[in-house]
PDB file of C-alpha atoms and ligand atoms in Angstrom:
ATOM      1  CA  UNK A1111       0.249  -0.194   0.155  1.00 70.00           C
ATOM      2  CA  UNK A1112       2.284   2.792  -1.113  1.00 78.00           C
ATOM      3  CA  UNK A1113       1.259   5.333  -3.497  1.00 80.00           C
ATOM      4  CA  UNK A1114       3.841   6.518  -6.053  1.00 84.00           C
ATOM      5  CA  UNK A1115       6.132   8.880  -4.398  1.00 81.00           C
ATOM      6  CA  UNK A1116       6.041  10.785  -8.029  1.00 87.00           C
ATOM      7  CA  UNK A1117       2.540  11.412  -8.143  1.00 93.00           C
ATOM      8  CA  UNK A1118       2.339  13.441  -4.310  1.00 94.00           C
ATOM      9  CA  UNK A1119       2.889  16.563  -3.964  1.00 95.00           C
ATOM     10  CA  UNK A1120       4.753  16.554  -0.692  1.00 93.00           C
ATOM     11  CA  UNK A1121       7.407  14.113  -2.121  1.00 93.00           C
ATOM     12  CA  UNK A1122       8.315  16.169  -5.125  1.00 90.00           C
ATOM     13  CA  UNK A1123      12.304  17.243  -5.642  1.00 88.00           C
ATOM     14  CA  UNK A1124      11.848  20.897  -6.515  1.00 86.00           C
ATOM     15  CA  UNK A1125      13.331  20.788 -10.180  1.00 85.00           C
ATOM     16  CA  UNK A1126      10.049  18.718 -10.743  1.00 84.00           C
ATOM     17  CA  UNK A1127       7.480  21.075  -8.867  1.00 80.00           C
ATOM     18  CA  UNK A1128       8.186  24.134 -11.452  1.00 80.00           C
ATOM     19  CA  UNK A1129       7.341  21.549 -14.735  1.00 84.00           C
ATOM     20  CA  UNK A1130       4.241  20.629 -12.975  1.00 89.00           C
ATOM     21  CA  UNK A1131       1.627  23.294 -13.747  1.00 87.00           C
ATOM     22  CA  UNK A1132       2.457  23.169 -17.750  1.00 87.00           C
ATOM     23  CA  UNK A1133       0.549  19.836 -17.677  1.00 89.00           C
ATOM     24  CA  UNK A1134      -2.315  21.258 -16.053  1.00 93.00           C
ATOM     25  CA  UNK A1135      -2.605  18.143 -14.039  1.00 96.00           C
ATOM     26  CA  UNK A1136      -5.609  17.418 -11.678  1.00 97.00           C
ATOM     27  CA  UNK A1137      -5.025  17.452  -8.351  1.00 97.00           C
ATOM     28  CA  UNK A1138      -6.548  14.933  -6.086  1.00 98.00           C
ATOM     29  CA  UNK A1139      -7.321  16.497  -2.618  1.00 98.00           C
ATOM     30  CA  UNK A1140      -7.853  13.707  -0.127  1.00 98.00           C
ATOM     31  CA  UNK A1141     -10.130  14.848   3.045  1.00 98.00           C
ATOM     32  CA  UNK A1142     -11.041  11.964   6.020  1.00 97.00           C
ATOM     33  CA  UNK A1143     -11.221  11.709   9.512  1.00 97.00           C
ATOM     34  CA  UNK A1144      -9.486  10.360  12.969  1.00 97.00           C
ATOM     35  CA  UNK A1145     -12.402   9.220  14.541  1.00 96.00           C
ATOM     36  CA  UNK A1146     -13.146   5.879  16.801  1.00 96.00           C
ATOM     37  CA  UNK A1147     -14.552   2.588  14.131  1.00 97.00           C
ATOM     38  CA  UNK A1148     -15.425   0.220  16.384  1.00 96.00           C
ATOM     39  CA  UNK A1149     -13.688  -1.817  18.962  1.00 96.00           C
ATOM     40  CA  UNK A1150     -11.281  -3.634  16.051  1.00 98.00           C
ATOM     41  CA  UNK A1151     -10.592  -0.838  13.895  1.00 98.00           C
ATOM     42  CA  UNK A1152      -7.596   1.746  14.563  1.00 98.00           C
ATOM     43  CA  UNK A1153      -8.718   5.217  14.312  1.00 97.00           C
ATOM     44  CA  UNK A1154      -6.925   6.501  11.055  1.00 98.00           C
ATOM     45  CA  UNK A1155      -9.277   4.187   9.243  1.00 98.00           C
ATOM     46  CA  UNK A1156     -10.754   6.651   6.715  1.00 97.00           C
ATOM     47  CA  UNK A1157      -7.344   8.182   6.552  1.00 98.00           C
ATOM     48  CA  UNK A1158      -5.995   4.549   5.361  1.00 98.00           C
ATOM     49  CA  UNK A1159      -8.766   4.093   3.058  1.00 97.00           C
ATOM     50  CA  UNK A1160      -7.672   7.354   1.237  1.00 97.00           C
ATOM     51  CA  UNK A1161      -4.669   6.356   1.300  1.00 97.00           C
ATOM     52  CA  UNK A1162      -5.054   2.623  -0.228  1.00 97.00           C
ATOM     53  CA  UNK A1163      -7.658   4.188  -2.727  1.00 97.00           C
ATOM     54  CA  UNK A1164      -4.643   6.854  -3.831  1.00 97.00           C
ATOM     55  CA  UNK A1165      -2.213   3.514  -3.855  1.00 97.00           C
ATOM     56  CA  UNK A1166      -4.258   1.844  -5.892  1.00 96.00           C
ATOM     57  CA  UNK A1167      -5.226   4.415  -8.628  1.00 96.00           C
ATOM     58  CA  UNK A1168      -1.262   5.567  -8.746  1.00 95.00           C
ATOM     59  CA  UNK A1169      -1.185   1.825 -10.122  1.00 95.00           C
ATOM     60  CA  UNK A1170      -3.821   2.090 -12.767  1.00 96.00           C
ATOM     61  CA  UNK A1171      -2.840   5.721 -13.899  1.00 97.00           C
ATOM     62  CA  UNK A1172      -0.988   5.964 -17.048  1.00 96.00           C
ATOM     63  CA  UNK A1173       2.831   7.760 -16.595  1.00 93.00           C
ATOM     64  CA  UNK A1174       1.004  10.119 -19.102  1.00 93.00           C
ATOM     65  CA  UNK A1175      -1.679  11.138 -17.487  1.00 96.00           C
ATOM     66  CA  UNK A1176      -1.174  14.216 -14.956  1.00 95.00           C
ATOM     67  CA  UNK A1177      -3.117  13.073 -12.162  1.00 97.00           C
ATOM     68  CA  UNK A1178      -1.384  14.308  -8.430  1.00 96.00           C
ATOM     69  CA  UNK A1179      -2.513  14.024  -5.027  1.00 97.00           C
ATOM     70  CA  UNK A1180      -2.128  16.967  -1.715  1.00 97.00           C
ATOM     71  CA  UNK A1181      -1.076  16.382   0.919  1.00 96.00           C
ATOM     72  CA  UNK A1182      -4.151  14.896   2.768  1.00 97.00           C
ATOM     73  CA  UNK A1183      -6.177  16.725   5.261  1.00 97.00           C
ATOM     74  CA  UNK A1184      -6.934  13.899   7.947  1.00 97.00           C
ATOM     75  CA  UNK A1185      -8.093  15.324  10.952  1.00 97.00           C
ATOM     76  CA  UNK A1186     -12.216  16.597   9.334  1.00 96.00           C
ATOM     77  CA  UNK A1187     -15.622  16.828  11.132  1.00 95.00           C
ATOM     78  CA  UNK A1188     -16.353  13.988  13.606  1.00 94.00           C
ATOM     79  CA  UNK A1189     -18.493  15.534  16.611  1.00 90.00           C
ATOM     80  CA  UNK A1190     -20.519  12.822  16.113  1.00 87.00           C
ATOM     81  CA  UNK A1191     -18.103  10.452  17.493  1.00 91.00           C
ATOM     82  CA  UNK A1192     -16.723  13.043  20.204  1.00 90.00           C
ATOM     83  CA  UNK A1193     -16.234  10.952  23.594  1.00 90.00           C
ATOM     84  CA  UNK A1194     -14.980   8.016  22.124  1.00 92.00           C
ATOM     85  CA  UNK A1195     -10.781   7.747  23.044  1.00 92.00           C
ATOM     86  CA  UNK A1196      -8.815   8.479  19.858  1.00 94.00           C
ATOM     87  CA  UNK A1197     -11.285  10.865  18.376  1.00 95.00           C
ATOM     88  CA  UNK A1198      -9.430  13.992  16.754  1.00 97.00           C
ATOM     89  CA  UNK A1199     -12.351  16.335  15.086  1.00 96.00           C
ATOM     90  CA  UNK A1200     -12.036  19.829  13.781  1.00 96.00           C
ATOM     91  CA  UNK A1201     -14.711  22.424  14.744  1.00 94.00           C
ATOM     92  CA  UNK A1202     -17.007  23.496  11.173  1.00 91.00           C
ATOM     93  CA  UNK A1203     -15.140  26.701  11.457  1.00 94.00           C
ATOM     94  CA  UNK A1204     -11.307  25.000  11.819  1.00 96.00           C
ATOM     95  CA  UNK A1205     -12.665  22.698   8.440  1.00 95.00           C
ATOM     96  CA  UNK A1206     -13.901  25.820   6.459  1.00 94.00           C
ATOM     97  CA  UNK A1207     -11.102  27.750   7.604  1.00 95.00           C
ATOM     98  CA  UNK A1208      -8.666  24.579   6.322  1.00 96.00           C
ATOM     99  CA  UNK A1209     -10.309  23.625   3.481  1.00 95.00           C
ATOM    100  CA  UNK A1210     -10.782  27.203   1.913  1.00 93.00           C
ATOM    101  CA  UNK A1211      -6.982  27.800   2.850  1.00 95.00           C
ATOM    102  CA  UNK A1212      -5.678  24.492   1.023  1.00 96.00           C
ATOM    103  CA  UNK A1213      -7.662  25.528  -2.149  1.00 94.00           C
ATOM    104  CA  UNK A1214      -6.553  28.932  -2.230  1.00 93.00           C
ATOM    105  CA  UNK A1215      -2.819  27.709  -1.516  1.00 94.00           C
ATOM    106  CA  UNK A1216      -3.375  25.219  -4.540  1.00 94.00           C
ATOM    107  CA  UNK A1217      -4.670  27.775  -6.916  1.00 93.00           C
ATOM    108  CA  UNK A1218      -1.721  29.981  -5.563  1.00 91.00           C
ATOM    109  CA  UNK A1219       1.113  27.310  -6.918  1.00 91.00           C
ATOM    110  CA  UNK A1220      -0.750  27.385 -10.444  1.00 92.00           C
ATOM    111  CA  UNK A1221      -3.166  24.257 -10.225  1.00 94.00           C
ATOM    112  CA  UNK A1222      -6.677  25.452 -12.058  1.00 93.00           C
ATOM    113  CA  UNK A1223      -8.186  21.496 -11.676  1.00 96.00           C
ATOM    114  CA  UNK A1224      -9.005  20.339  -8.141  1.00 96.00           C
ATOM    115  CA  UNK A1225     -11.275  16.956  -7.198  1.00 97.00           C
ATOM    116  CA  UNK A1226     -12.135  16.212  -3.938  1.00 97.00           C
ATOM    117  CA  UNK A1227     -11.434  13.030  -2.380  1.00 98.00           C
ATOM    118  CA  UNK A1228     -13.629  12.242   0.513  1.00 97.00           C
ATOM    119  CA  UNK A1229     -13.369   8.963   2.630  1.00 97.00           C
ATOM    120  CA  UNK A1230     -15.538  10.147   5.575  1.00 95.00           C
ATOM    121  CA  UNK A1231     -19.526  10.623   5.390  1.00 91.00           C
ATOM    122  CA  UNK A1232     -19.427  13.330   7.974  1.00 90.00           C
ATOM    123  CA  UNK A1233     -17.517  15.849   6.179  1.00 94.00           C
ATOM    124  CA  UNK A1234     -19.826  15.524   2.939  1.00 92.00           C
ATOM    125  CA  UNK A1235     -22.408  18.118   3.694  1.00 88.00           C
ATOM    126  CA  UNK A1236     -19.507  20.953   4.996  1.00 90.00           C
ATOM    127  CA  UNK A1237     -17.609  20.297   2.247  1.00 94.00           C
ATOM    128  CA  UNK A1238     -19.867  20.173  -0.548  1.00 91.00           C
ATOM    129  CA  UNK A1239     -21.127  23.768   0.496  1.00 90.00           C
ATOM    130  CA  UNK A1240     -17.948  24.801   0.405  1.00 91.00           C
ATOM    131  CA  UNK A1241     -17.320  23.616  -2.641  1.00 91.00           C
ATOM    132  CA  UNK A1242     -19.896  25.793  -4.055  1.00 90.00           C
ATOM    133  CA  UNK A1243     -18.355  29.153  -2.461  1.00 89.00           C
ATOM    134  CA  UNK A1244     -15.181  28.052  -3.872  1.00 88.00           C
ATOM    135  CA  UNK A1245     -16.234  27.487  -6.854  1.00 87.00           C
ATOM    136  CA  UNK A1246     -17.584  31.405  -7.299  1.00 87.00           C
ATOM    137  CA  UNK A1247     -14.041  32.162  -7.000  1.00 84.00           C
ATOM    138  CA  UNK A1248     -13.346  31.535 -10.441  1.00 81.00           C
ATOM    139  CA  UNK A1249     -10.200  30.317 -12.080  1.00 84.00           C
ATOM    140  CA  UNK A1250     -10.408  26.697 -10.788  1.00 88.00           C
ATOM    141  CA  UNK A1251     -12.413  23.916 -11.481  1.00 92.00           C
ATOM    142  CA  UNK A1252     -13.620  22.179  -8.415  1.00 93.00           C
ATOM    143  CA  UNK A1253     -14.760  18.126  -8.818  1.00 94.00           C
ATOM    144  CA  UNK A1254     -16.105  15.650  -6.181  1.00 95.00           C
ATOM    145  CA  UNK A1255     -15.225  12.239  -6.449  1.00 95.00           C
ATOM    146  CA  UNK A1256     -17.550   9.589  -5.532  1.00 92.00           C
ATOM    147  CA  UNK A1257     -16.211   7.095  -2.870  1.00 92.00           C
ATOM    148  CA  UNK A1258     -18.205   4.502  -4.227  1.00 79.00           C
ATOM    149  CA  UNK A1259     -18.543   1.034  -2.252  1.00 67.00           C
ATOM    150  CA  UNK A1260     -19.429  -1.489  -4.750  1.00 70.00           C
ATOM    151  CA  UNK A1261     -21.913  -4.084  -3.277  1.00 72.00           C
ATOM    152  CA  UNK A1262     -20.914  -7.317  -4.661  1.00 80.00           C
ATOM    153  CA  UNK A1263     -21.416  -9.909  -1.989  1.00 85.00           C
ATOM    154  CA  UNK A1264     -22.487  -7.834   0.654  1.00 88.00           C
ATOM    155  CA  UNK A1265     -25.541  -8.957   2.774  1.00 86.00           C
ATOM    156  CA  UNK A1266     -28.550  -6.529   2.119  1.00 85.00           C
ATOM    157  CA  UNK A1267     -28.825  -5.634   6.023  1.00 85.00           C
ATOM    158  CA  UNK A1268     -25.256  -4.308   5.324  1.00 87.00           C
ATOM    159  CA  UNK A1269     -25.995  -2.165   2.115  1.00 84.00           C
ATOM    160  CA  UNK A1270     -28.777  -0.926   3.928  1.00 80.00           C
ATOM    161  CA  UNK A1271     -27.528   0.152   7.543  1.00 82.00           C
ATOM    162  CA  UNK A1272     -23.676  -0.855   7.203  1.00 86.00           C
ATOM    163  CA  UNK A1273     -22.768   3.010   8.124  1.00 86.00           C
ATOM    164  CA  UNK A1274     -19.526   2.568   9.739  1.00 92.00           C
ATOM    165  CA  UNK A1275     -16.766   0.160  10.744  1.00 93.00           C
ATOM    166  CA  UNK A1276     -19.058  -2.702   9.176  1.00 94.00           C
ATOM    167  CA  UNK A1277     -18.179  -5.718   6.685  1.00 95.00           C
ATOM    168  CA  UNK A1278     -16.931  -2.960   4.421  1.00 94.00           C
ATOM    169  CA  UNK A1279     -14.744  -1.136   6.082  1.00 96.00           C
ATOM    170  CA  UNK A1280     -13.081  -3.748   8.185  1.00 97.00           C
ATOM    171  CA  UNK A1281     -13.141  -5.948   5.093  1.00 96.00           C
ATOM    172  CA  UNK A1282     -10.715  -3.077   3.068  1.00 96.00           C
ATOM    173  CA  UNK A1283      -8.198  -2.659   6.056  1.00 98.00           C
ATOM    174  CA  UNK A1284      -8.267  -6.652   6.394  1.00 98.00           C
ATOM    175  CA  UNK A1285      -6.632  -6.759   3.015  1.00 97.00           C
ATOM    176  CA  UNK A1286      -3.809  -4.115   3.567  1.00 97.00           C
ATOM    177  CA  UNK A1287      -3.029  -3.376   6.660  1.00 97.00           C
ATOM    178  CA  UNK A1288      -4.549  -6.644   8.668  1.00 98.00           C
ATOM    179  CA  UNK A1289      -1.694  -5.683  11.401  1.00 97.00           C
ATOM    180  CA  UNK A1290      -3.715  -2.480  12.198  1.00 97.00           C
ATOM    181  CA  UNK A1291      -7.034  -5.102  12.561  1.00 97.00           C
ATOM    182  CA  UNK A1292      -7.994  -6.643  15.572  1.00 97.00           C
ATOM    183  CA  UNK A1293     -10.561  -8.913  13.918  1.00 95.00           C
ATOM    184  CA  UNK A1294     -11.144 -11.087  17.118  1.00 97.00           C
ATOM    185  CA  UNK A1295     -12.971  -8.142  18.178  1.00 97.00           C
ATOM    186  CA  UNK A1296     -15.114  -7.237  15.481  1.00 96.00           C
ATOM    187  CA  UNK A1297     -18.487  -6.904  16.536  1.00 95.00           C
ATOM    188  CA  UNK A1298     -21.902  -6.592  15.092  1.00 95.00           C
ATOM    189  CA  UNK A1299     -24.326  -3.736  15.935  1.00 91.00           C
ATOM    190  CA  UNK A1300     -27.324  -2.822  14.014  1.00 87.00           C
ATOM    191  CA  UNK A1301     -28.564   0.896  14.149  1.00 78.00           C
ATOM    192  CA  UNK A1302     -32.007   0.187  14.223  1.00 70.00           C
ATOM    193  CA  UNK A1303     -35.181  -0.204  11.594  1.00 65.00           C
ATOM    194  CA  UNK A1304     -34.679   0.862   8.459  1.00 59.00           C
ATOM    195  CA  UNK A1305     -37.234   4.417   8.965  1.00 56.00           C
ATOM    196  CA  UNK A1306     -34.038   5.329  12.050  1.00 63.00           C
ATOM    197  CA  UNK A1307     -31.496   4.621   8.898  1.00 62.00           C
ATOM    198  CA  UNK A1308     -33.106   7.052   6.327  1.00 61.00           C
ATOM    199  CA  UNK A1309     -33.486   9.627   8.799  1.00 59.00           C
ATOM    200  CA  UNK A1310     -29.878  10.339   9.902  1.00 64.00           C
ATOM    201  CA  UNK A1311     -28.730  10.162   6.200  1.00 63.00           C
ATOM    202  CA  UNK A1312     -28.436  13.563   5.592  1.00 55.00           C
ATOM    203  CA  UNK A1313     -28.060  13.648   2.054  1.00 59.00           C
ATOM    204  CA  UNK A1314     -31.053  10.809   1.568  1.00 58.00           C
ATOM    205  CA  UNK A1315     -33.962  11.519   3.812  1.00 55.00           C
ATOM    206  CA  UNK A1316     -36.778  14.093   3.358  1.00 58.00           C
ATOM    207  CA  UNK A1317     -36.587  14.594   7.459  1.00 59.00           C
ATOM    208  CA  UNK A1318     -33.536  14.060   9.172  1.00 63.00           C
ATOM    209  CA  UNK A1319     -32.229  13.665  12.464  1.00 67.00           C
ATOM    210  CA  UNK A1320     -28.672  15.152  14.173  1.00 74.00           C
ATOM    211  CA  UNK A1321     -27.418  11.923  15.900  1.00 75.00           C
ATOM    212  CA  UNK A1322     -24.076  10.860  17.992  1.00 83.00           C
ATOM    213  CA  UNK A1323     -22.825   7.348  17.440  1.00 83.00           C
ATOM    214  CA  UNK A1324     -23.318   6.461  21.278  1.00 79.00           C
ATOM    215  CA  UNK A1325     -26.889   6.465  20.885  1.00 79.00           C
ATOM    216  CA  UNK A1326     -26.574   3.874  18.052  1.00 81.00           C
ATOM    217  CA  UNK A1327     -24.079   1.963  18.847  1.00 83.00           C
ATOM    218  CA  UNK A1328     -22.478   1.858  21.873  1.00 85.00           C
ATOM    219  CA  UNK A1329     -19.504  -0.202  20.567  1.00 90.00           C
ATOM    220  CA  UNK A1330     -19.424   2.771  17.503  1.00 91.00           C
ATOM    221  CA  UNK A1331     -19.986  -0.286  14.987  1.00 93.00           C
ATOM    222  CA  UNK A1332     -22.900  -0.044  12.888  1.00 91.00           C
ATOM    223  CA  UNK A1333     -22.695  -3.073  10.408  1.00 92.00           C
ATOM    224  CA  UNK A1334     -21.966  -6.562  11.186  1.00 95.00           C
ATOM    225  CA  UNK A1335     -17.966  -6.530  10.938  1.00 96.00           C
ATOM    226  CA  UNK A1336     -18.179 -10.292  11.559  1.00 97.00           C
ATOM    227  CA  UNK A1337     -18.807 -10.924   8.121  1.00 95.00           C
ATOM    228  CA  UNK A1338     -15.603  -8.830   7.153  1.00 96.00           C
ATOM    229  CA  UNK A1339     -13.115 -10.956   5.309  1.00 96.00           C
ATOM    230  CA  UNK A1340      -9.689  -9.670   3.391  1.00 97.00           C
ATOM    231  CA  UNK A1341     -10.806 -11.435   0.247  1.00 96.00           C
ATOM    232  CA  UNK A1342     -14.223  -9.081   0.099  1.00 95.00           C
ATOM    233  CA  UNK A1343     -11.607  -5.923   0.911  1.00 95.00           C
ATOM    234  CA  UNK A1344      -9.697  -7.215  -1.921  1.00 96.00           C
ATOM    235  CA  UNK A1345     -12.519  -7.487  -4.186  1.00 94.00           C
ATOM    236  CA  UNK A1346     -14.416  -4.088  -2.950  1.00 94.00           C
ATOM    237  CA  UNK A1347     -10.739  -2.073  -3.390  1.00 96.00           C
ATOM    238  CA  UNK A1348     -10.642  -2.956  -6.814  1.00 95.00           C
ATOM    239  CA  UNK A1349     -13.980  -1.970  -7.397  1.00 94.00           C
ATOM    240  CA  UNK A1350     -13.752   1.168  -6.136  1.00 96.00           C
ATOM    241  CA  UNK A1351     -10.299   2.364  -7.308  1.00 96.00           C
ATOM    242  CA  UNK A1352     -11.898   0.846 -10.898  1.00 95.00           C
ATOM    243  CA  UNK A1353     -14.538   3.557 -10.146  1.00 95.00           C
ATOM    244  CA  UNK A1354     -12.627   6.345  -9.147  1.00 97.00           C
ATOM    245  CA  UNK A1355     -10.286   5.757 -12.048  1.00 97.00           C
ATOM    246  CA  UNK A1356     -13.420   6.216 -14.160  1.00 96.00           C
ATOM    247  CA  UNK A1357     -14.398   9.461 -12.749  1.00 96.00           C
ATOM    248  CA  UNK A1358     -10.748  10.450 -12.763  1.00 97.00           C
ATOM    249  CA  UNK A1359     -10.616   9.974 -16.626  1.00 97.00           C
ATOM    250  CA  UNK A1360     -13.886  11.572 -17.637  1.00 96.00           C
ATOM    251  CA  UNK A1361     -11.987  14.913 -15.911  1.00 95.00           C
ATOM    252  CA  UNK A1362      -8.635  14.647 -17.563  1.00 94.00           C
TER     253      UNK A1362
HETATM  254 ZN1   ZN B1959     -14.895   5.322   8.515  1.00 89.12          ZN
END
């Protein structure tokens, strides 16, 4: 799981940096979160998933395709997980300031095409709003990449209610960084009936309610992590990377 260093802005040598903007590259800005992921996964799970996807992308891109990743914003908006050990969360105002500063400075470097690669659902409402504000400033094309979970082989209930640290995320980490997982501690916690699930999905529901993860699942898991496996993870990583590659090629 190592992204090609030549595709990372933070690894470029000074002599490589100057030539970069002439290619009008697409810059991927990873945004994730540091938050509890049940009793079995590390708090950096979302940040690791962003790293895994970037690594997979860097193996699939052709050398001449001008796609680079910006230094990741690993701490996001995780207020729904505050109170669990290890959570690092920004306030809405801090995330706004960090996001705006990152985009402003990437534009200042001379990049005009930036795509957000967000791996934490709790960031989505904030970032989407901020993108609209930033796009008004002109001189940059901002895109949102869909980090979709391919559903092959997933149980219908997981698909519907698997929100967090369940079968999907656990499988991804088992396939890539098994040493960071405590599989024997993986649990299964369903968050409740279908209408509750709909009501906490801010993007999808007609009526929504605010929530804290301890009200839905004391362990922090929302889904069935006991069904996770490295084989499923490998399959879902391939699917997610292909899906991202397809979107990126449409932006180039
Ligand atoms: Zn996560």
